[in-house]
mmCIF file of C-alpha atoms in Angstrom:
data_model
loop_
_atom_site.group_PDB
_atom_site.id
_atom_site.type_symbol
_atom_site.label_atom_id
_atom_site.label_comp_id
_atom_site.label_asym_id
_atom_site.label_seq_id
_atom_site.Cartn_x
_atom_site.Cartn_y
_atom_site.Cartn_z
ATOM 1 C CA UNK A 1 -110.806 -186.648 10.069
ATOM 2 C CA UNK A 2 -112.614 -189.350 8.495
ATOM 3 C CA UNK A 3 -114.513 -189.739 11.999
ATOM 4 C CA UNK A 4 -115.461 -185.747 11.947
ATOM 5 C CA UNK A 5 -116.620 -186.522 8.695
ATOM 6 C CA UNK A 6 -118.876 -189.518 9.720
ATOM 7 C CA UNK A 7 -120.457 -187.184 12.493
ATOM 8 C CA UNK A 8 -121.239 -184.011 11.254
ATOM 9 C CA UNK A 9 -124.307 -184.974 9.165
ATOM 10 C CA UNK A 10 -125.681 -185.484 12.439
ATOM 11 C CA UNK A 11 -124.774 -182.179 13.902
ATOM 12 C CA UNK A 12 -126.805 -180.473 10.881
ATOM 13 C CA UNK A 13 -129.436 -182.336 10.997
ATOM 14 C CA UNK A 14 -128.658 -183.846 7.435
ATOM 15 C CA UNK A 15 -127.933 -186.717 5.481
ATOM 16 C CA UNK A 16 -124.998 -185.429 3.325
ATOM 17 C CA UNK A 17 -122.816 -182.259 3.813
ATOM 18 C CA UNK A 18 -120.888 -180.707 0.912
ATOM 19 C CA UNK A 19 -117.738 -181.568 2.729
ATOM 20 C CA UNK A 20 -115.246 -179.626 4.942
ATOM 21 C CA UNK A 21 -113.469 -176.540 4.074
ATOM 22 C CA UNK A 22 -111.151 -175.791 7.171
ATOM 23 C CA UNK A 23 -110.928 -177.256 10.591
ATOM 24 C CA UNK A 24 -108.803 -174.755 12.985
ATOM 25 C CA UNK A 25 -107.739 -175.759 16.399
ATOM 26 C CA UNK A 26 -106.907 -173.522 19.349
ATOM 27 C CA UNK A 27 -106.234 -174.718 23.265
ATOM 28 C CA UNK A 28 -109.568 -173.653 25.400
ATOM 29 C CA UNK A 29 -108.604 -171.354 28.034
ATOM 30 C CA UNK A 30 -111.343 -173.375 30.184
ATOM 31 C CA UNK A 31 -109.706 -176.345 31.398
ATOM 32 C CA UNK A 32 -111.729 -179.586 33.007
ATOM 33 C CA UNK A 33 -110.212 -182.687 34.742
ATOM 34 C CA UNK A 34 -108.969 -182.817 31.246
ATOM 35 C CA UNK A 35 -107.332 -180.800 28.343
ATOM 36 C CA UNK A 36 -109.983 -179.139 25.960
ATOM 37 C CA UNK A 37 -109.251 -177.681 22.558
ATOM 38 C CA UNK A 38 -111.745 -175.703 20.675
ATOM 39 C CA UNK A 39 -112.315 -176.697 17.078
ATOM 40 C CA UNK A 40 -114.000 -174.366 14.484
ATOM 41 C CA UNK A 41 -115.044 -176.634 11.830
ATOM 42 C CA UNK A 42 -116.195 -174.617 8.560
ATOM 43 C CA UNK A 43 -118.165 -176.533 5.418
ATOM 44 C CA UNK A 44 -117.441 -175.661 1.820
ATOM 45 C CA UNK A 45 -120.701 -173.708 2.090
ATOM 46 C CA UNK A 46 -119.767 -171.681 4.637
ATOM 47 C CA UNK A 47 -121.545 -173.468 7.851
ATOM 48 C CA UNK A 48 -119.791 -173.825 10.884
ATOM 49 C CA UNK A 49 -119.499 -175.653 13.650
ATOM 50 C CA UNK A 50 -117.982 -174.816 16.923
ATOM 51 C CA UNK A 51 -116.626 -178.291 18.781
ATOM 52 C CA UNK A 52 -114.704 -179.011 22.070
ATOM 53 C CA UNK A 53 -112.263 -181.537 21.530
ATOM 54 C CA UNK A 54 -111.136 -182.846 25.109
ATOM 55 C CA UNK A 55 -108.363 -185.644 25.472
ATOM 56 C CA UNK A 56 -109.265 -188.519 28.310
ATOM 57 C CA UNK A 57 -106.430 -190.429 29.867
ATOM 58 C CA UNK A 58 -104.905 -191.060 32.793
ATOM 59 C CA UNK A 59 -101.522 -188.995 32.014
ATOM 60 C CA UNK A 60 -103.734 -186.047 31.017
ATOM 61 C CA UNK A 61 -105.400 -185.592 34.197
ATOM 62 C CA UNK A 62 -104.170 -182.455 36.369
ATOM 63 C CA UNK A 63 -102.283 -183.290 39.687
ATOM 64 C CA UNK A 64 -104.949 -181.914 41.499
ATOM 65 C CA UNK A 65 -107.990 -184.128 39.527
ATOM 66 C CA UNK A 66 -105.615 -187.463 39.149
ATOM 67 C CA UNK A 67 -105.973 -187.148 43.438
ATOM 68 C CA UNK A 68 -109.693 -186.714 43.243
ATOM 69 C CA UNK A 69 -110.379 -189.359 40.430
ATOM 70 C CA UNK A 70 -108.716 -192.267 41.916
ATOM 71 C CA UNK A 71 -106.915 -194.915 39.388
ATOM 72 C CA UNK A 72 -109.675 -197.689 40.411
ATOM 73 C CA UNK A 73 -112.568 -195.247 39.393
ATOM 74 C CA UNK A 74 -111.530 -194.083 36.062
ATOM 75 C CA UNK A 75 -112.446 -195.427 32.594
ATOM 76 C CA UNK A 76 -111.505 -193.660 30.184
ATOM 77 C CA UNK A 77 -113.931 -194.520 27.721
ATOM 78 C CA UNK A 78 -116.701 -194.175 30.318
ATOM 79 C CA UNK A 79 -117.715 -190.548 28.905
ATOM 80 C CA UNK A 80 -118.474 -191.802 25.570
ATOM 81 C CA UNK A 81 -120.445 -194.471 26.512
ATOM 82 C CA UNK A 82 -122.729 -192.008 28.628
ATOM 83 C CA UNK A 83 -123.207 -190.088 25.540
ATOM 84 C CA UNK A 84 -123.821 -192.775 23.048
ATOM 85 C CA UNK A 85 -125.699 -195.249 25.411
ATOM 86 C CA UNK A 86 -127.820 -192.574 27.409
ATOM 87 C CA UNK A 87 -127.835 -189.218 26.452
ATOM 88 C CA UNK A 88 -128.093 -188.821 22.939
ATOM 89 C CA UNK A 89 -131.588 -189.614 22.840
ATOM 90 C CA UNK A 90 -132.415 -188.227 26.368
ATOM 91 C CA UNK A 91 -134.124 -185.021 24.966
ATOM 92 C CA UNK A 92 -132.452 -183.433 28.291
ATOM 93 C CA UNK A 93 -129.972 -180.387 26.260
ATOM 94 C CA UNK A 94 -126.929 -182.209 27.048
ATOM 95 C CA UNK A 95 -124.120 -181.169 24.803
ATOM 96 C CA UNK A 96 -123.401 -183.846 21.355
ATOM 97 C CA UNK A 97 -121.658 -186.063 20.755
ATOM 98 C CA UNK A 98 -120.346 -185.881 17.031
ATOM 99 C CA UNK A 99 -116.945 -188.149 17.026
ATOM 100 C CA UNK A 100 -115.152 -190.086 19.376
ATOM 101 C CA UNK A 101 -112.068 -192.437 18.748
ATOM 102 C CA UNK A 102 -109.098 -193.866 20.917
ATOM 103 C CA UNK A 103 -106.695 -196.530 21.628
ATOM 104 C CA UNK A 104 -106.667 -199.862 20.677
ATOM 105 C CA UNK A 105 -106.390 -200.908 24.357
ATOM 106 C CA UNK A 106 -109.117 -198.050 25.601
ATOM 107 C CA UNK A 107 -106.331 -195.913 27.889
ATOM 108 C CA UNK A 108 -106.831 -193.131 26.298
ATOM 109 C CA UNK A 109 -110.044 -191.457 24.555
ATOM 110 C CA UNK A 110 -110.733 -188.433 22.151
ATOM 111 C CA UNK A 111 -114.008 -187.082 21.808
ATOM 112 C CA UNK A 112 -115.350 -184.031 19.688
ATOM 113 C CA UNK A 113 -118.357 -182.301 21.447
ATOM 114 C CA UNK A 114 -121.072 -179.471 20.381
ATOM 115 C CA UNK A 115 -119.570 -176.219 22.696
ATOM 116 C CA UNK A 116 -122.147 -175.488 24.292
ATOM 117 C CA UNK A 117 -122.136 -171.368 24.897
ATOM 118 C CA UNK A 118 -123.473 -169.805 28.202
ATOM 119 C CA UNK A 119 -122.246 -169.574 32.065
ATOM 120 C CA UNK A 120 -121.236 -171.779 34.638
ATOM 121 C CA UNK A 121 -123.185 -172.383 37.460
ATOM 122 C CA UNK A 122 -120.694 -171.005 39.904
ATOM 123 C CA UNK A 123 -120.737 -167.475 38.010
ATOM 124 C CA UNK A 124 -124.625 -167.265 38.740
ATOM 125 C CA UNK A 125 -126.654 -165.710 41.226
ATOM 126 C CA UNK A 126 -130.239 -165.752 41.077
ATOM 127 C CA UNK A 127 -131.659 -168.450 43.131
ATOM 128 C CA UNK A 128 -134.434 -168.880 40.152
ATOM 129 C CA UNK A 129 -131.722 -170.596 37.852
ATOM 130 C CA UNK A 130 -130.208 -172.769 40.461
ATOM 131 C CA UNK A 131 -133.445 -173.784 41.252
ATOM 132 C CA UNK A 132 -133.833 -174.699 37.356
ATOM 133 C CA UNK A 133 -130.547 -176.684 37.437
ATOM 134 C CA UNK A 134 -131.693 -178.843 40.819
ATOM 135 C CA UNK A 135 -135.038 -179.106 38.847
ATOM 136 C CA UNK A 136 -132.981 -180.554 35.744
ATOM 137 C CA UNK A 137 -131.170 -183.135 37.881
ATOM 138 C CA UNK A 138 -134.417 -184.277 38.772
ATOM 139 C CA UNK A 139 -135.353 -184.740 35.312
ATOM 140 C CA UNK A 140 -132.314 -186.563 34.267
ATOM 141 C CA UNK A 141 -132.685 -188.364 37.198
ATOM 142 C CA UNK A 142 -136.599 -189.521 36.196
ATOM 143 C CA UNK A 143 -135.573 -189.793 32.663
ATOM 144 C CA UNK A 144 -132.663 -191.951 32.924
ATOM 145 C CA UNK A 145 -134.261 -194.258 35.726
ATOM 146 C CA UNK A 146 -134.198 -197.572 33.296
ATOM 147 C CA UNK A 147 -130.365 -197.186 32.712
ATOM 148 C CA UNK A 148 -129.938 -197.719 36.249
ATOM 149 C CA UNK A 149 -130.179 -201.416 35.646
ATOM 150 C CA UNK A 150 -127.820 -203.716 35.281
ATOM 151 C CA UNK A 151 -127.426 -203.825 31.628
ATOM 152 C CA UNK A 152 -127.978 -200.623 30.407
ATOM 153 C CA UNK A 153 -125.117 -199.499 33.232
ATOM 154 C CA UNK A 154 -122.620 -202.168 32.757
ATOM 155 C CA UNK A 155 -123.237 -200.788 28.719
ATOM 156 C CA UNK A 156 -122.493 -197.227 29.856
ATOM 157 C CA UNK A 157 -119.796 -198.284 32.192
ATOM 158 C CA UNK A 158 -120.817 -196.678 34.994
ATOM 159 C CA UNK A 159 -119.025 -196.392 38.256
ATOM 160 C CA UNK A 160 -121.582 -198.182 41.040
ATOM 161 C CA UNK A 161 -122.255 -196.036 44.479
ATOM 162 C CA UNK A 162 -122.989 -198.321 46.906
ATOM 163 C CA UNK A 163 -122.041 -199.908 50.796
ATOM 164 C CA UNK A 164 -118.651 -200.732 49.531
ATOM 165 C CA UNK A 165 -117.746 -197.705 47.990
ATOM 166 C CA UNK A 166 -119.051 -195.891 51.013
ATOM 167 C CA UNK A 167 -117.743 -198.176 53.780
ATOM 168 C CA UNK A 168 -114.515 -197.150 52.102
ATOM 169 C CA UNK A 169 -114.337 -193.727 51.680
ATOM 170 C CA UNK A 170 -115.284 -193.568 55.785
ATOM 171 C CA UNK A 171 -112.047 -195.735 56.079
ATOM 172 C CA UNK A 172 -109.926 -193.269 53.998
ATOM 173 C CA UNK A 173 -111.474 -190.694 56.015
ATOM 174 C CA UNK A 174 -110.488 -191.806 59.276
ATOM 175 C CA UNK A 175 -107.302 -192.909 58.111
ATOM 176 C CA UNK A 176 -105.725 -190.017 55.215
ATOM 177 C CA UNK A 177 -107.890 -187.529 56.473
ATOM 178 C CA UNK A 178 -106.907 -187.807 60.201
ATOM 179 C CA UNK A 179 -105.049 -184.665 60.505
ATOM 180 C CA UNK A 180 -107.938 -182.836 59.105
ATOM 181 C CA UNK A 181 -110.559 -184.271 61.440
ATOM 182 C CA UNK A 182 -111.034 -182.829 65.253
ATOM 183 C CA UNK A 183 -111.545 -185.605 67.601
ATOM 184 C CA UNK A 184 -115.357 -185.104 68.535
ATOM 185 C CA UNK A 185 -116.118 -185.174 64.698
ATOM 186 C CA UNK A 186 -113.798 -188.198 64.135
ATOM 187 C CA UNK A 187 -115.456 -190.325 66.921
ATOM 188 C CA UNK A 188 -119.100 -188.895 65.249
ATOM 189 C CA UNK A 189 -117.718 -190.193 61.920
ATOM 190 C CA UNK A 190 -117.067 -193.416 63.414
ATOM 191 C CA UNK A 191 -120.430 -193.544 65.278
ATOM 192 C CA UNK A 192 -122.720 -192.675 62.731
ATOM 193 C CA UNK A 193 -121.296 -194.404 59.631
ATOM 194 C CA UNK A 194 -123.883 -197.196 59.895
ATOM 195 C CA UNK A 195 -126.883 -195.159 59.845
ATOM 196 C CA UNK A 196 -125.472 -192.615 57.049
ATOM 197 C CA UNK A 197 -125.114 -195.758 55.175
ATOM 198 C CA UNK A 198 -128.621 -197.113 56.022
ATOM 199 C CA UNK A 199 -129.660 -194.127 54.767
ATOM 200 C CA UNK A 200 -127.885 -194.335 51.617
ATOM 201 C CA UNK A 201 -129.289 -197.772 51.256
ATOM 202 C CA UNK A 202 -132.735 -196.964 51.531
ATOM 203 C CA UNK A 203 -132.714 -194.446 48.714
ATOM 204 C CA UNK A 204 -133.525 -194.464 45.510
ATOM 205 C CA UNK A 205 -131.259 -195.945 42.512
ATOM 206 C CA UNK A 206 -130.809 -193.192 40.082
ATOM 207 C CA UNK A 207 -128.102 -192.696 36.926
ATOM 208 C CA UNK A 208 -125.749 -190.212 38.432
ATOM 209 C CA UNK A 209 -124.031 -187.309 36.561
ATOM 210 C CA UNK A 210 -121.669 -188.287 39.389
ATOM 211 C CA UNK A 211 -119.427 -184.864 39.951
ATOM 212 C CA UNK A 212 -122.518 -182.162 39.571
ATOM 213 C CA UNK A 213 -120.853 -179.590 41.041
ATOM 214 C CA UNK A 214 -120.861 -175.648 39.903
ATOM 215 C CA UNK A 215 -118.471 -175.684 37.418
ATOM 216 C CA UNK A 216 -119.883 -178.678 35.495
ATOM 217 C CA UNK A 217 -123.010 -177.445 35.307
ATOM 218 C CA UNK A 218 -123.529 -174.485 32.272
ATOM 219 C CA UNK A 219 -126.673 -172.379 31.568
ATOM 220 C CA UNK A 220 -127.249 -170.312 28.370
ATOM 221 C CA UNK A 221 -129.065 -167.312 30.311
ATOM 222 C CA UNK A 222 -127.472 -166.197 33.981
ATOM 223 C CA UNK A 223 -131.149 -165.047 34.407
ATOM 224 C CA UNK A 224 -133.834 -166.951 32.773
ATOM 225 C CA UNK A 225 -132.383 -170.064 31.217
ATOM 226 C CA UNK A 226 -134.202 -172.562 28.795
ATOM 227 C CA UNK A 227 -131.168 -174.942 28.502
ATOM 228 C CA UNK A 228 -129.513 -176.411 31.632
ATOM 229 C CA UNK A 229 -126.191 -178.450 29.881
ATOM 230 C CA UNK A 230 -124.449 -180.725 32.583
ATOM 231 C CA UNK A 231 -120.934 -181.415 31.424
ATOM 232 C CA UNK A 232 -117.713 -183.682 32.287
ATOM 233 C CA UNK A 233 -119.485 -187.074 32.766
ATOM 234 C CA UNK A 234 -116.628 -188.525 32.913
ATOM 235 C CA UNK A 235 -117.494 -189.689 36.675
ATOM 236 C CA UNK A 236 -121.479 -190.947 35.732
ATOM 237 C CA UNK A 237 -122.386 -193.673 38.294
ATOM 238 C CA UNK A 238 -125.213 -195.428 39.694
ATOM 239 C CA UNK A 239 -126.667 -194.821 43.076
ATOM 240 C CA UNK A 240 -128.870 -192.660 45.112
ATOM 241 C CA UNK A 241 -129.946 -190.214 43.412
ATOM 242 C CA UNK A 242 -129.520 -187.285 45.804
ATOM 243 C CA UNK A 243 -125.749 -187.496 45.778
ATOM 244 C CA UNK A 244 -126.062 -185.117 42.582
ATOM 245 C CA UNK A 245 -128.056 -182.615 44.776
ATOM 246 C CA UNK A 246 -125.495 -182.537 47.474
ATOM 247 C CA UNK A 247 -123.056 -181.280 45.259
ATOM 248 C CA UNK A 248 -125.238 -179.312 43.579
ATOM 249 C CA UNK A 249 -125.799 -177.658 46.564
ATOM 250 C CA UNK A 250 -122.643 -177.827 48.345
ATOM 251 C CA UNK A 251 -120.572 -174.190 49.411
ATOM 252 C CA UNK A 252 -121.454 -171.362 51.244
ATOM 253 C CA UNK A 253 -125.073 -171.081 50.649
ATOM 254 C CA UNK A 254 -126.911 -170.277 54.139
ATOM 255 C CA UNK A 255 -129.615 -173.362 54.840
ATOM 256 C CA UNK A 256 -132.519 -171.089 53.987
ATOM 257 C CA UNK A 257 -131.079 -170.542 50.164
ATOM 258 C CA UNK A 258 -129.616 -174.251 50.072
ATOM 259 C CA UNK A 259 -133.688 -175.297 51.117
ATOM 260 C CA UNK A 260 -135.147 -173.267 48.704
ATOM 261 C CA UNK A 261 -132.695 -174.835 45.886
ATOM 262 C CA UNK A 262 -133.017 -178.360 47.037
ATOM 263 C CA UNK A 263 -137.107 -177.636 46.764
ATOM 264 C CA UNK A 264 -136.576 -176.450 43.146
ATOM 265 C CA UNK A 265 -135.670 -180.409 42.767
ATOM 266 C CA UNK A 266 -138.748 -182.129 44.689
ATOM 267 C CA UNK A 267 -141.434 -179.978 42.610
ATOM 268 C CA UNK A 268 -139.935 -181.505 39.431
ATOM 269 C CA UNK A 269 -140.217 -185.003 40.869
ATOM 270 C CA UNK A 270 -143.266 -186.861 39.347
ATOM 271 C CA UNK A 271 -146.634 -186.797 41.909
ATOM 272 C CA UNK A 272 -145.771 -190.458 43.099
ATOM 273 C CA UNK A 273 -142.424 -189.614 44.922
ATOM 274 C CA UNK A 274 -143.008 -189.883 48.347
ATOM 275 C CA UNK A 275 -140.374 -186.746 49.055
ATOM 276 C CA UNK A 276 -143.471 -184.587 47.162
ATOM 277 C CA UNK A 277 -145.170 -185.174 50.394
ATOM 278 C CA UNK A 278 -142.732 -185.537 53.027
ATOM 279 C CA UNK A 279 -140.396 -182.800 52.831
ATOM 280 C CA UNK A 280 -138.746 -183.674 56.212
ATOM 281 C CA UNK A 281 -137.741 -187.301 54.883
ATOM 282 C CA UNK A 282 -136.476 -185.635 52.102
ATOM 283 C CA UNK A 283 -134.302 -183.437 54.037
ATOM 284 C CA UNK A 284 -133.101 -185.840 56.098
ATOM 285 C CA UNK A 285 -132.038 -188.007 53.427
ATOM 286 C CA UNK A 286 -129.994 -184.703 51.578
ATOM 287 C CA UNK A 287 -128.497 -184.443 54.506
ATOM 288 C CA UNK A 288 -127.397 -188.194 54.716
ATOM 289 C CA UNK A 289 -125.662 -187.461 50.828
ATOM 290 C CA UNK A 290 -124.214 -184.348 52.173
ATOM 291 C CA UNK A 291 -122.323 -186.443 54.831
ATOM 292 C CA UNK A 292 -121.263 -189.192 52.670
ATOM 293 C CA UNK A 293 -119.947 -186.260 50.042
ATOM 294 C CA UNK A 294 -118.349 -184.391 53.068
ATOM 295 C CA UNK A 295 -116.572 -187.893 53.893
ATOM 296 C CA UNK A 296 -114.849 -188.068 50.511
ATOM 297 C CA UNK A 297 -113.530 -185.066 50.855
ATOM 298 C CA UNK A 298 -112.071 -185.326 54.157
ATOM 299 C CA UNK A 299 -110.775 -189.017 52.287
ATOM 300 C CA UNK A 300 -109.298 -187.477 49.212
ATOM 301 C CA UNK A 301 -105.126 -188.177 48.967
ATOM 302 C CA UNK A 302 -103.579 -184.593 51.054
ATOM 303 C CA UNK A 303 -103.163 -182.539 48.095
ATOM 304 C CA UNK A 304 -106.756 -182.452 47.554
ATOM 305 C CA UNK A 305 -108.272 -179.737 49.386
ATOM 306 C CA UNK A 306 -111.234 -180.086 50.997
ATOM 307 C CA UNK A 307 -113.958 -177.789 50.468
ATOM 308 C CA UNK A 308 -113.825 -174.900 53.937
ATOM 309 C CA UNK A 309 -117.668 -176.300 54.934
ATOM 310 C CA UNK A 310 -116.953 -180.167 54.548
ATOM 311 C CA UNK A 311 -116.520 -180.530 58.020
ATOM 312 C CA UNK A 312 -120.005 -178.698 59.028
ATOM 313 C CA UNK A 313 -121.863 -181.276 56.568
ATOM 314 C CA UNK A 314 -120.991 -184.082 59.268
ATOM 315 C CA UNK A 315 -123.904 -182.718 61.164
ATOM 316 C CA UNK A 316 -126.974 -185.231 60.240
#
């Protein structure tokens, strides 16, 4: 409580509040990596506040999610040093932070969040707003450029993309996902792993939202939305920075309606990116983070599924 209370000025917009009335607690029927639990928070005034409180550990991850996220990746307190460290003064709509607290020894994390109303990306289906969401990645991506650095990431925690982590997950996909793999794509794997990682190499080194998938991505209007909110940082990284895009644009989208996305990302690049004017090396380099994405997959332990077109995004 007393951490609620030392946040919500902030969520007002106010020094001092009167002080709490009622705080009411209910399980979320939407359900990330994690456990969520809505909070409605009502003042002695008669303000409210609608909160997400989500639970981080290790024991609260889903079967499914504790496969994905494996043990040497997570942190629990990762997520709250995004928010405190990057995004609350990012001006980029992200959702805030008003308390946080955990254990001593970090294992396991509570946070209380601003719920932020609207749709998840998956749910939509006018190109126009994914192409706003790509455009926000690029934004982020600009914005959060500095924090990319040493410092600011080992302050924020964040995971680091790089030859090792890739050089790895090829390894785990040759090896776990074997049974998966036919044999002319498992000796392309192996063949073209150096280049896909040259490729990687050569990019630029971005702050990653790290899992930007569909579902983590919510818009307040379906149609014409003013705030893109990515959620679930709990992943954020360092690395190139079209990883976010390939999962941004990863499903069944035909290549026409994936291009015309992916562009919706390049026009909100500042004039000096070189992918403004070459949108063939930009392609080619999407296509490169598609791969490496596609690879994880195929590498995750066997009860993670991979997606039905991971295979297909081999194809460089």
């Amino acid at each position: 409580m007393q951490a609620l209370e030392a946040g919500l000025p902030a969520y007002f917009g106010e020094r001092e509040l009167p002080g709490i009335d009622t705080v009411e607690l209910h399980p979320s029927a939407h359900r990330t990596s994690f456990p969520l639990e809505e909070v409605q928070v009502t003042l002695v005034d008669g303000r409210r506040a609608a909160l997400l409180r989500k639970t981080v550990s290790r024991s609260s991850l889903s079967a499914n999610a504790a496969a994905a996220k494996r043990e040497e990746c997570f942190d629990a307190r990762r997520e709250v040093a995004v928010y405190r460290e990057l995004l609350a003064r990012a001006g980029l709509g992200t959702a805030r932070l008003v308390a946080a607290d955990g254990t001593p020894d970090g294992s396991a994390v509570w946070m209380l969040l601003e719920h932020v109303r609207g749709v998840e990306m998956y749910q939509v289906g006018a190109i126009e707003t994914w192409r706003a969401a790509a455009a926000w990645l690029a934004a982020m991506h600009e914005r959060l450029a500095w924090a990319a650095a040493d410092g600011p990431a080992s302050r924020a925690r964040l995971l680091t993309q790089g030859p090792d982590v890739w050089r790895l997950s090829i390894q785990r996909a040759l090896g776990s996902g074997h049974a998966t793999l036919p044999a002319h794509t498992r000796d392309r794997l192996a063949a073209s792993r150096g280049t896909v990682i040259a490729m990687l190499e050569s990019m630029p080194v971005r702050v990653l939202h790290g899992d930007a998938y569909a579902s983590n991505i919510v818009v307040d209007d379906a149609l014409a939305p003013h705030r893109v909110c990515a959620v679930d940082w709990e992943m954020a990284s360092r690395g190139p920075a079209l990883l976010d895009l390939a999962a941004l644009t990863s499903g069944s989208w035909s290549e026409t309606a994936a291009s015309v996305i992916a562009d919706g990302y390049v026009d909100a690049l500042p004039p000096s990116s070189p992918w403004r004017d070459d949108r063939r090396a930009f392609q080619t380099a999407l296509a490169a983070c598609r791969a490496q994405l596609a690879v994880q997959w195929i590498g995750r332990h066997p009860a993670w599924l991979p997606p039905p077109d991971a295979l297909d995004r081999l194809e460089l």
